[in-house]
Coordinates of C-alpha atoms in Angstrom, one line a residue:
M11 CA -18.7 -15.0 -6.3
R12 CA -21.8 -13.2 -7.8
P13 CA -25.5 -13.4 -7.3
K14 CA -27.1 -16.1 -9.3
G15 CA -27.7 -15.2 -13.0
R16 CA -24.9 -12.8 -12.9
G17 CA -21.7 -13.3 -14.8
E18 CA -18.3 -13.1 -13.2
L19 CA -17.5 -9.9 -14.6
D20 CA -21.3 -8.9 -14.4
S21 CA -20.8 -5.5 -12.1
L22 CA -23.2 -3.4 -10.3
Y23 CA -20.8 -0.2 -10.8
F24 CA -17.8 -1.3 -13.1
N25 CA -17.3 -2.2 -16.8
Y26 CA -14.6 -4.5 -17.1
P27 CA -12.5 -4.1 -20.5
T28 CA -11.2 -7.4 -22.3
F29 CA -7.6 -6.8 -23.6
A30 CA -5.9 -9.2 -26.3
A31 CA -2.7 -10.5 -26.3
P32 CA 0.0 -8.5 -28.7
A33 CA -1.1 -9.0 -32.3
A34 CA 2.4 -7.7 -33.6
R35 CA 5.1 -10.7 -32.8
D36 CA 8.0 -8.8 -34.5
G37 CA 9.9 -7.5 -31.3
L38 CA 8.5 -9.7 -28.7
S39 CA 12.0 -11.2 -27.8
A40 CA 14.0 -8.1 -27.7
R41 CA 15.9 -7.7 -24.5
T42 CA 14.2 -5.3 -21.9
P43 CA 16.0 -3.6 -18.9
V44 CA 13.1 -4.8 -16.8
A45 CA 10.2 -7.5 -17.0
I46 CA 7.5 -7.0 -14.5
V47 CA 5.1 -10.0 -14.0
G48 CA 1.7 -9.1 -12.5
A49 CA -0.1 -6.1 -13.9
G50 CA -2.0 -5.5 -10.9
P51 CA -1.7 -2.1 -8.9
V52 CA 1.8 -2.8 -7.7
G53 CA 3.1 -4.0 -11.0
M54 CA 1.7 -1.0 -12.7
T55 CA 3.2 1.6 -10.2
A56 CA 6.5 0.0 -10.4
A57 CA 6.3 0.2 -14.2
L58 CA 5.2 4.0 -13.6
V59 CA 8.1 4.5 -11.3
L60 CA 10.6 3.2 -13.8
A61 CA 9.2 5.2 -16.7
K62 CA 9.8 8.1 -14.4
Y63 CA 13.6 7.9 -14.7
G64 CA 13.4 7.0 -18.7
V65 CA 13.6 2.9 -17.5
R66 CA 11.7 0.8 -20.4
S67 CA 9.8 -2.3 -19.0
V68 CA 7.7 -5.0 -20.3
L69 CA 4.7 -5.8 -18.0
L70 CA 3.4 -9.2 -18.1
D71 CA -0.1 -10.5 -16.9
R72 CA -1.9 -13.5 -17.9
K73 CA -5.3 -12.2 -17.3
D74 CA -7.2 -10.2 -20.0
T75 CA -8.7 -7.9 -17.7
F76 CA -8.6 -6.2 -14.0
N77 CA -8.8 -8.3 -10.9
D78 CA -12.3 -8.8 -10.1
G79 CA -14.2 -8.5 -6.9
S80 CA -13.9 -6.9 -3.5
R81 CA -10.1 -6.5 -2.8
A82 CA -7.9 -3.5 -1.8
I83 CA -10.0 -0.5 -0.9
C84 CA -8.2 2.1 1.7
I85 CA -5.2 4.1 0.0
A86 CA -3.1 6.0 2.4
R87 CA -1.8 9.6 2.5
Q88 CA 1.7 8.6 1.8
S89 CA 0.2 6.3 -1.2
Y90 CA -1.1 9.3 -2.8
Y91 CA 2.4 11.1 -2.8
I92 CA 3.3 8.2 -4.8
L93 CA 0.5 8.3 -7.3
E94 CA 1.3 11.9 -7.7
Q95 CA 5.0 11.0 -8.5
V96 CA 4.0 8.7 -11.2
G97 CA 1.5 11.5 -12.6
A98 CA -1.7 9.3 -11.7
V99 CA -3.2 10.9 -8.6
Q100 CA -5.8 13.5 -10.3
A101 CA -8.0 10.5 -11.3
F102 CA -7.8 9.3 -7.7
L103 CA -8.8 12.5 -6.3
D104 CA -11.7 12.8 -8.6
K105 CA -13.2 9.4 -7.8
S106 CA -12.2 8.5 -4.1
L107 CA -13.8 9.1 -0.6
G108 CA -11.3 11.0 1.9
W109 CA -11.9 10.2 5.5
T110 CA -10.2 10.9 8.8
T111 CA -12.3 9.2 11.5
G112 CA -13.1 6.0 12.6
R113 CA -16.0 4.9 15.5
S114 CA -15.9 1.3 17.3
F115 CA -19.1 0.1 19.0
F116 CA -19.4 -2.6 21.6
R117 CA -22.8 -4.2 22.0
G118 CA -24.5 -1.4 19.8
Q119 CA -23.0 1.3 22.1
Q120 CA -19.9 3.6 20.7
I121 CA -16.9 3.2 22.7
L122 CA -14.4 4.8 20.5
E123 CA -14.1 7.9 18.0
F124 CA -10.7 8.2 16.4
D125 CA -9.5 11.0 14.2
M126 CA -6.2 10.3 12.1
P127 CA -3.5 13.2 12.0
D128 CA -4.6 15.9 9.7
S129 CA -3.8 19.5 9.2
A130 CA -3.6 22.5 6.7
D131 CA -0.1 21.0 6.2
Q132 CA -1.2 18.2 4.5
K133 CA -1.8 17.8 1.0
Y134 CA -3.6 14.6 1.4
R135 CA -6.2 13.2 3.5
P136 CA -5.0 10.4 6.1
M137 CA -7.1 7.8 4.0
Y138 CA -9.2 7.5 1.0
N139 CA -11.6 5.0 -0.1
L140 CA -11.6 3.4 -3.6
E141 CA -12.3 0.2 -5.2
Q142 CA -9.5 -1.6 -6.7
Q143 CA -11.3 -1.6 -10.1
Y144 CA -10.8 1.9 -10.4
I145 CA -7.3 1.9 -8.8
E146 CA -6.1 -0.5 -11.5
Q147 CA -8.2 1.4 -14.2
Y148 CA -6.6 5.0 -13.4
L149 CA -3.0 3.4 -13.2
Y150 CA -3.7 1.3 -16.5
D151 CA -4.6 4.7 -17.9
A152 CA -1.3 6.2 -17.0
V153 CA 0.6 3.0 -18.3
A154 CA -1.3 2.9 -21.5
A155 CA -0.1 6.6 -22.4
N156 CA 3.5 6.0 -21.5
D157 CA 5.7 4.7 -24.5
L158 CA 8.2 3.1 -22.1
I159 CA 5.8 0.7 -20.9
D160 CA 4.9 -2.4 -22.9
L161 CA 1.9 -4.1 -21.3
R162 CA 1.2 -7.5 -22.7
W163 CA -2.1 -9.1 -21.4
T164 CA -3.1 -12.9 -21.6
S165 CA 0.9 -13.4 -21.5
E166 CA 1.7 -16.0 -18.8
V167 CA 5.3 -16.8 -17.8
T168 CA 5.7 -20.4 -17.6
D169 CA 9.4 -20.4 -16.9
L170 CA 12.5 -18.3 -16.2
A171 CA 16.1 -19.1 -16.3
D172 CA 19.4 -17.1 -14.8
V173 CA 21.7 -16.2 -17.7
T174 CA 24.6 -14.0 -17.6
G175 CA 23.7 -10.7 -16.9
G176 CA 20.1 -11.4 -16.5
V177 CA 17.1 -13.8 -16.6
E178 CA 15.4 -15.2 -19.5
L179 CA 11.4 -15.7 -19.1
S180 CA 9.4 -18.2 -21.2
V181 CA 6.2 -16.6 -22.1
T182 CA 3.1 -18.0 -23.3
D183 CA 0.2 -16.4 -25.0
A184 CA -2.7 -17.3 -27.4
Q185 CA -0.7 -16.6 -30.5
G186 CA 2.2 -18.7 -29.3
S187 CA 5.2 -18.7 -26.9
Y188 CA 8.6 -16.9 -27.0
I189 CA 11.5 -16.1 -24.7
L190 CA 11.9 -12.7 -23.3
P191 CA 15.5 -11.9 -22.2
A192 CA 15.4 -9.1 -19.3
D193 CA 18.3 -7.8 -17.1
W194 CA 16.2 -7.6 -14.0
V195 CA 12.6 -9.2 -13.0
L196 CA 10.0 -7.9 -10.9
A197 CA 7.5 -10.6 -9.4
A198 CA 4.2 -8.6 -8.6
D199 CA 2.1 -11.7 -9.4
G200 CA 0.4 -11.9 -6.0
A201 CA 0.0 -13.8 -3.0
H202 CA 0.0 -17.2 -5.0
S203 CA 3.1 -16.2 -7.0
P204 CA 4.2 -18.6 -9.7
I205 CA 7.5 -16.8 -9.9
R206 CA 8.1 -17.5 -6.3
S207 CA 7.2 -21.0 -6.9
M208 CA 9.5 -21.4 -10.0
R209 CA 12.6 -20.1 -7.8
G210 CA 11.3 -22.8 -4.9
L211 CA 10.7 -20.2 -2.3
R212 CA 7.9 -19.9 0.1
L213 CA 6.3 -17.3 2.6
K214 CA 6.9 -17.9 6.4
G215 CA 5.0 -16.6 9.2
Q216 CA 1.5 -17.1 10.8
N217 CA -1.7 -17.8 10.0
F218 CA -4.7 -16.7 12.1
E219 CA -7.7 -18.6 13.0
G220 CA -10.3 -15.6 12.3
R221 CA -12.3 -15.8 9.3
Y222 CA -14.5 -13.3 7.8
V223 CA -16.9 -13.0 4.6
I224 CA -16.3 -9.9 2.6
A225 CA -19.5 -8.4 1.0
D226 CA -20.0 -5.7 -1.3
V227 CA -23.6 -4.1 -1.6
Q228 CA -25.1 -1.2 -3.1
M229 CA -27.1 0.7 -1.2
D230 CA -28.2 4.6 -0.7
H231 CA -27.5 4.6 3.2
D232 CA -27.0 8.2 4.4
Y233 CA -23.7 7.7 6.6
P234 CA -20.5 9.7 6.2
T235 CA -17.3 8.0 5.1
I236 CA -16.3 6.6 8.5
R237 CA -14.7 3.4 9.5
R238 CA -16.9 1.6 11.5
A239 CA -16.1 -1.4 13.6
L240 CA -18.9 -3.5 15.5
F241 CA -17.7 -5.6 18.2
D242 CA -20.1 -8.5 19.5
P243 CA -23.2 -6.9 17.7
A244 CA -26.4 -8.3 18.2
C245 CA -26.3 -9.1 14.2
R246 CA -23.1 -11.3 14.8
P247 CA -22.9 -12.3 18.4
G248 CA -19.5 -12.9 19.5
G249 CA -18.3 -11.6 16.1
T250 CA -16.9 -8.4 14.9
V251 CA -18.3 -6.5 11.8
L252 CA -16.3 -4.0 9.6
I253 CA -18.1 -1.6 7.5
H254 CA -16.8 1.2 5.0
R255 CA -18.3 3.4 2.6
Q256 CA -17.0 3.5 -1.0
P257 CA -18.1 5.5 -4.3
D258 CA -21.0 4.6 -6.2
N259 CA -23.0 3.6 -3.1
I260 CA -20.9 0.6 -2.6
W261 CA -20.5 -0.4 0.6
R262 CA -18.1 -3.0 1.8
I263 CA -19.1 -5.3 4.8
D264 CA -16.7 -7.7 6.4
Y265 CA -18.4 -9.9 8.9
Q266 CA -16.7 -12.6 11.1
L267 CA -17.4 -16.7 10.9
K268 CA -18.0 -18.3 14.2
P269 CA -15.7 -20.7 15.3
G270 CA -16.7 -24.1 13.5
E271 CA -18.9 -22.3 10.9
S272 CA -18.3 -23.7 7.5
A273 CA -17.0 -21.4 5.1
E274 CA -18.8 -23.4 2.1
E275 CA -22.1 -22.8 3.9
A276 CA -21.4 -19.3 4.9
T277 CA -20.9 -18.3 1.4
R278 CA -24.0 -19.8 0.1
E279 CA -25.8 -16.8 -1.4
D280 CA -29.0 -17.2 0.7
N281 CA -26.9 -17.1 3.6
V282 CA -24.8 -14.1 2.8
R283 CA -28.0 -12.2 1.9
A284 CA -29.2 -13.1 5.3
S285 CA -25.9 -12.0 7.1
V286 CA -25.8 -9.1 5.2
A287 CA -29.6 -8.3 6.0
S288 CA -28.8 -8.4 9.8
V289 CA -26.0 -6.1 9.6
L290 CA -28.0 -3.5 7.9
Q291 CA -30.7 -3.9 10.5
E292 CA -28.1 -3.7 13.0
I293 CA -27.0 0.0 11.4
G294 CA -30.3 1.1 10.8
H295 CA -30.7 0.8 7.1
T296 CA -34.1 0.0 5.9
G297 CA -34.1 0.9 2.3
D298 CA -33.3 -1.3 -0.5
W299 CA -29.8 -2.7 -1.3
D300 CA -28.5 -5.4 -4.0
L301 CA -25.6 -7.6 -3.5
E302 CA -22.7 -7.2 -5.6
W303 CA -19.8 -9.8 -5.0
W304 CA -18.7 -11.6 -1.8
S305 CA -15.8 -14.2 -0.7
V306 CA -14.2 -15.3 2.2
Y307 CA -11.0 -14.4 4.0
S308 CA -8.6 -15.1 6.6
A309 CA -5.8 -13.1 8.5
N310 CA -2.2 -14.2 7.6
T311 CA 1.2 -12.6 8.4
L312 CA 3.7 -14.2 5.8
A313 CA 6.7 -12.9 4.2
L314 CA 10.1 -14.1 2.1
D315 CA 13.3 -14.4 3.9
D316 CA 15.0 -12.2 1.4
Y317 CA 12.8 -10.3 -1.0
R318 CA 15.5 -10.7 -3.8
D319 CA 16.7 -13.6 -5.5
G320 CA 19.7 -13.2 -7.7
R321 CA 18.1 -10.5 -10.1
V322 CA 14.1 -11.7 -9.6
I323 CA 13.1 -9.1 -6.9
F324 CA 9.9 -9.6 -5.1
I325 CA 7.3 -6.9 -4.5
G326 CA 3.8 -6.5 -3.2
D327 CA 2.0 -9.9 -2.1
S328 CA 4.5 -12.1 -4.1
A329 CA 6.9 -10.8 -1.1
H330 CA 4.5 -10.4 1.8
I331 CA 0.8 -10.9 3.1
V332 CA -0.6 -9.2 5.5
P333 CA -3.8 -8.8 7.3
I334 CA -6.6 -6.5 6.3
F335 CA -6.9 -4.5 9.5
G336 CA -5.2 -1.2 9.3
V337 CA -5.5 -1.2 5.4
R338 CA -1.3 -2.2 4.9
G339 CA -1.6 -4.7 2.2
L340 CA -2.0 -2.3 -0.9
N341 CA -0.1 0.7 0.8
N342 CA 2.4 -1.6 1.8
G343 CA 3.2 -2.7 -2.0
L344 CA 2.8 0.5 -3.4
A345 CA 5.9 1.5 -1.3
D346 CA 7.8 -1.5 -2.3
A347 CA 7.2 -0.5 -6.0
Q348 CA 8.4 3.0 -5.4
N349 CA 11.5 1.8 -3.3
I350 CA 12.6 -0.7 -5.9
G351 CA 12.0 1.6 -8.8
W352 CA 13.9 4.5 -7.9
K353 CA 17.2 2.3 -7.2
L354 CA 17.0 0.1 -9.9
A355 CA 16.6 3.3 -12.3
S356 CA 19.5 4.7 -10.4
V357 CA 21.5 1.4 -11.4
L358 CA 20.2 1.2 -15.0
N359 CA 21.1 5.1 -15.6
G360 CA 24.4 4.5 -14.2
L361 CA 24.1 6.7 -11.3
A362 CA 24.5 4.4 -8.7
T363 CA 26.4 0.9 -8.2
G364 CA 24.7 -2.3 -7.9
A365 CA 25.1 -2.1 -4.4
L366 CA 22.2 0.3 -4.2
L367 CA 19.9 -2.6 -4.4
D368 CA 21.2 -4.4 -1.3
S369 CA 19.3 -2.0 0.6
Y370 CA 15.8 -3.0 -1.0
S371 CA 15.2 -6.0 1.1
P372 CA 16.1 -4.8 4.6
E373 CA 14.1 -1.7 4.1
R374 CA 10.9 -3.2 2.8
R375 CA 11.2 -6.3 4.7
G376 CA 11.6 -4.1 8.0
A377 CA 8.6 -2.4 6.8
T378 CA 6.8 -5.7 6.4
L379 CA 7.9 -7.0 9.9
D380 CA 6.6 -3.4 11.5
V381 CA 3.2 -4.2 9.9
F382 CA 3.1 -7.5 11.2
A383 CA 3.8 -6.3 14.7
N384 CA 1.1 -3.7 14.5
A385 CA -1.5 -5.8 12.1
S386 CA -0.9 -9.0 14.7
K387 CA -2.3 -6.8 17.7
S388 CA -5.2 -5.6 15.4
T389 CA -5.9 -9.1 14.5
R390 CA -5.9 -10.5 17.9
F391 CA -8.2 -7.9 18.8
M392 CA -10.8 -8.1 16.0
T393 CA -10.4 -12.0 15.8
P394 CA -9.5 -13.3 19.1
P395 CA -7.5 -16.6 18.6
S396 CA -8.8 -18.3 21.6
Q397 CA -11.3 -18.3 24.3
G398 CA -8.8 -16.7 26.8
W399 CA -8.3 -14.0 24.3
Q400 CA -11.9 -13.7 23.6
V401 CA -12.6 -13.1 27.3
M402 CA -9.9 -10.8 27.8
R403 CA -11.0 -8.6 24.7
D404 CA -14.4 -8.4 25.6
A405 CA -13.3 -7.5 29.4
A406 CA -11.4 -4.7 27.9
L407 CA -14.6 -3.5 25.8
S408 CA -16.9 -3.6 28.7
L409 CA -14.8 -1.7 30.6
A410 CA -14.7 1.0 27.5
L411 CA -18.5 1.6 28.1
D412 CA -17.8 3.4 31.0
R413 CA -13.9 4.5 30.5
P414 CA -13.2 6.2 27.3
S415 CA -9.5 5.7 27.7
M416 CA -10.1 1.7 27.4
G417 CA -11.8 2.2 23.7
Q418 CA -8.3 3.1 22.5
L419 CA -7.7 -0.8 22.8
A420 CA -10.0 -0.7 19.8
N421 CA -7.9 1.6 17.8
P422 CA -6.9 -0.2 14.4
R423 CA -3.6 1.3 14.2
Q424 CA -3.8 2.8 10.6
M425 CA -1.0 2.6 7.8
T426 CA 1.8 5.0 8.4
P427 CA 4.9 5.2 6.5
Y428 CA 7.9 3.1 7.6
T429 CA 10.9 4.9 9.1
Y430 CA 14.2 3.4 7.4
G431 CA 16.4 4.5 10.4
D432 CA 17.9 1.0 10.3
S433 CA 18.8 1.2 6.6
P434 CA 22.2 0.7 5.3
I435 CA 21.9 3.6 3.2
T436 CA 20.4 6.0 6.3
L437 CA 23.5 7.8 7.3
A438 CA 24.1 8.4 11.1
D439 CA 22.4 10.9 12.7
E440 CA 23.8 14.2 14.4
T441 CA 23.4 14.6 17.8
H442 CA 22.6 18.4 17.9
F443 CA 18.6 18.0 16.8
K444 CA 16.2 18.7 19.3
R445 CA 13.3 18.0 17.1
G446 CA 12.1 17.1 13.5
P447 CA 12.0 14.3 11.4
A448 CA 15.3 12.3 11.6
P449 CA 17.0 10.3 9.2
G450 CA 14.9 7.4 7.8
D451 CA 11.7 9.4 8.5
V452 CA 9.2 10.4 5.5
T453 CA 9.7 14.0 4.9
L454 CA 7.1 16.6 6.4
D455 CA 4.8 18.5 4.3
V456 CA 4.5 22.4 4.9
A457 CA 1.6 24.3 3.4
E458 CA 3.1 27.3 1.3
E459 CA 1.4 30.2 -0.6
G460 CA -0.1 28.7 -3.6
G461 CA 0.8 24.9 -2.7
F462 CA 3.2 22.7 -0.4
L463 CA 6.8 22.5 0.4
T464 CA 6.9 18.8 -1.6
D465 CA 5.6 20.4 -4.6
R466 CA 9.3 21.8 -4.9
F467 CA 10.8 18.6 -4.9
G468 CA 12.7 17.0 -7.9
D469 CA 12.3 13.7 -9.4
G470 CA 15.8 12.7 -7.6
F471 CA 17.3 13.6 -4.6
T472 CA 16.4 17.2 -3.1
V473 CA 17.9 19.3 -0.6
L474 CA 16.1 21.5 2.1
A475 CA 18.7 24.2 2.8
F476 CA 17.9 26.5 5.8
G477 CA 18.9 30.0 5.9
D478 CA 22.7 30.7 4.6
A479 CA 23.3 26.8 4.3
D480 CA 26.8 26.6 2.8
L481 CA 26.2 23.5 0.4
G482 CA 28.8 23.8 -2.5
D483 CA 28.0 22.7 -5.8
L484 CA 25.3 19.8 -5.9
P485 CA 24.7 18.5 -9.5
G486 CA 21.8 16.7 -10.3
V487 CA 20.0 17.6 -7.1
T488 CA 17.2 19.7 -6.7
L489 CA 17.8 22.5 -4.2
V490 CA 14.9 24.1 -2.1
S491 CA 15.9 27.0 -0.2
L492 CA 14.0 28.0 3.1
P493 CA 14.1 30.8 5.9
A494 CA 15.9 30.1 8.8
T495 CA 12.6 31.0 10.8
G496 CA 8.9 30.1 9.8
R497 CA 6.7 26.9 9.9
A498 CA 9.1 24.7 8.0
A499 CA 11.9 25.8 10.2
E500 CA 9.9 24.8 13.3
L501 CA 8.5 21.7 12.0
Y502 CA 12.0 20.4 11.0
G503 CA 14.0 21.7 14.0
A504 CA 16.0 23.8 11.8
Q505 CA 18.2 26.9 12.0
D506 CA 20.5 29.0 9.6
G507 CA 22.8 26.3 8.1
T508 CA 20.5 23.3 8.7
A509 CA 20.2 21.2 5.6
F510 CA 18.5 17.8 4.8
L511 CA 19.0 15.3 2.1
I512 CA 15.6 13.8 0.9
R513 CA 15.6 10.9 -1.0
P514 CA 13.7 10.3 -4.3
D515 CA 10.9 8.7 -2.3
M516 CA 10.8 11.3 0.4
H517 CA 12.6 9.6 3.2
I518 CA 15.4 11.6 4.8
A519 CA 18.7 10.0 4.0
A520 CA 20.5 12.8 6.3
R521 CA 20.8 16.0 8.0
W522 CA 23.1 18.3 9.2
Q523 CA 22.3 21.1 12.0
H524 CA 25.2 23.1 10.6
V525 CA 26.1 21.7 7.1
K526 CA 29.5 21.9 5.4
P527 CA 30.4 22.3 1.9
G528 CA 31.0 18.8 0.5
Q529 CA 28.8 17.0 3.4
V530 CA 26.1 16.5 1.2
L531 CA 28.3 14.9 -1.9
A532 CA 30.0 12.6 0.8
A533 CA 26.6 11.5 1.4
L534 CA 25.1 11.1 -2.0
S535 CA 28.3 9.3 -3.0
A536 CA 28.0 6.8 0.2
I537 CA 24.3 6.2 -0.8
L538 CA 24.7 5.6 -4.4
T539 CA 28.1 4.3 -5.0
K540 CA 29.0 2.4 -1.8
G541 CA 25.7 1.2 -1.0
A542 CA 26.0 -0.2 2.6
Q543 CA 27.7 2.4 4.1
H544 CA 26.1 3.9 7.1
D545 CA 28.5 6.7 8.1
P546 CA 30.3 8.3 5.1
F547 CA 32.2 10.9 7.3

């Protein structure tokens, strides 16, 4: 919603472009390897990952511009590696606000200050704030510059049917309708996914009672980019308020509604303005401010039982919906796009059998369930589901006023990369390692002269070889040689002869303390051609 007198896309800081349906009609029905439904951040990232490996796609969206309003704003470190891989990261770095610190307050007194892990070995900060409009703009710029991606706006998928070797999509735009045949379909069409409905699928899980009004305001407020959480503040007694700084002097304010408080009444402009004013008074802002946009939100943990239905694969919010606490929604979706992108490209390029795709749903649904476990804890703390929970939460916060250790209960458990330790394509670990990242973990970066270790990774699989590791011939694999002593060896728990096999998405597929010739190729064969083979030896 926007203030009275302003249009739906009349923003204080962003100029929305308007896109038209394809003018040229020839070739619209040409078969495509991949059709992606939904040109939000997840759909565009999936298209860019596929293009990175030379795979063409058609990207369809029924809108004529980017998503409006205040949506995803926090991008995690690992997502920046994904953006780097698809060639879009620099624009994000130039605009976004990096941050490492969060502060929590109870009844006006600070009870916690947490710092997310950060060091000179990290190429990117733990978290960045950036409005979703810019996220979509920068991804669109990369998509528009890529000849392998055909982006079609105002193009609605009205039906889809399974056919031999693929799927046929019925597409309607302002100039007519046509059938688009595709080998594969990626459904990135959001929380209310029409594709999911067409397939007769539904999300399952838990709906939480707590509701929040999300309001963006523009103001010149002298406070660093630090995530603030206010518990039981004077401005919202018994409730919770979250505050995030964004570029262009935009501040995201989330405040909890009271039980029984009508969402309709709470979202009236006069009530939103009064509530925001009271929050600003609470944080000591006495200057001018302007209201940009607002909406109402409730937390859910919902997911499909399986993210794949034949040749239709669900990514992002079409597959799962997670609470905002811990900033896991967008980041989880970008990881979906990267995961299915390199796997589907490997199959389409003839480098892997279709069995590789069987690992997508176990890995990414496993990541979602892990998010649910963490986000549910945060959600119950942020929005207690009952009076009993409220009493327990407030008692813990009261103790935190005098016992700093109790303040850790207010830690939001920010998004961290999921470990694919139980994946069917994560190979059995050796018992000789005393430390370092294990199979399934995301790779550790290391600062090097003039850059970082990950700068030397290839587009496909990469092998880190320490000392005189005897690997044999490794066609199509990027080899990174490292000394058996030094910072990287220490972090990886490596010695002379140690090797790590790194997947295209930077997760470790296997490791050997003393690698033998042929072991890496055997591991690659197990991953790419046998699929669900846990131990190739």
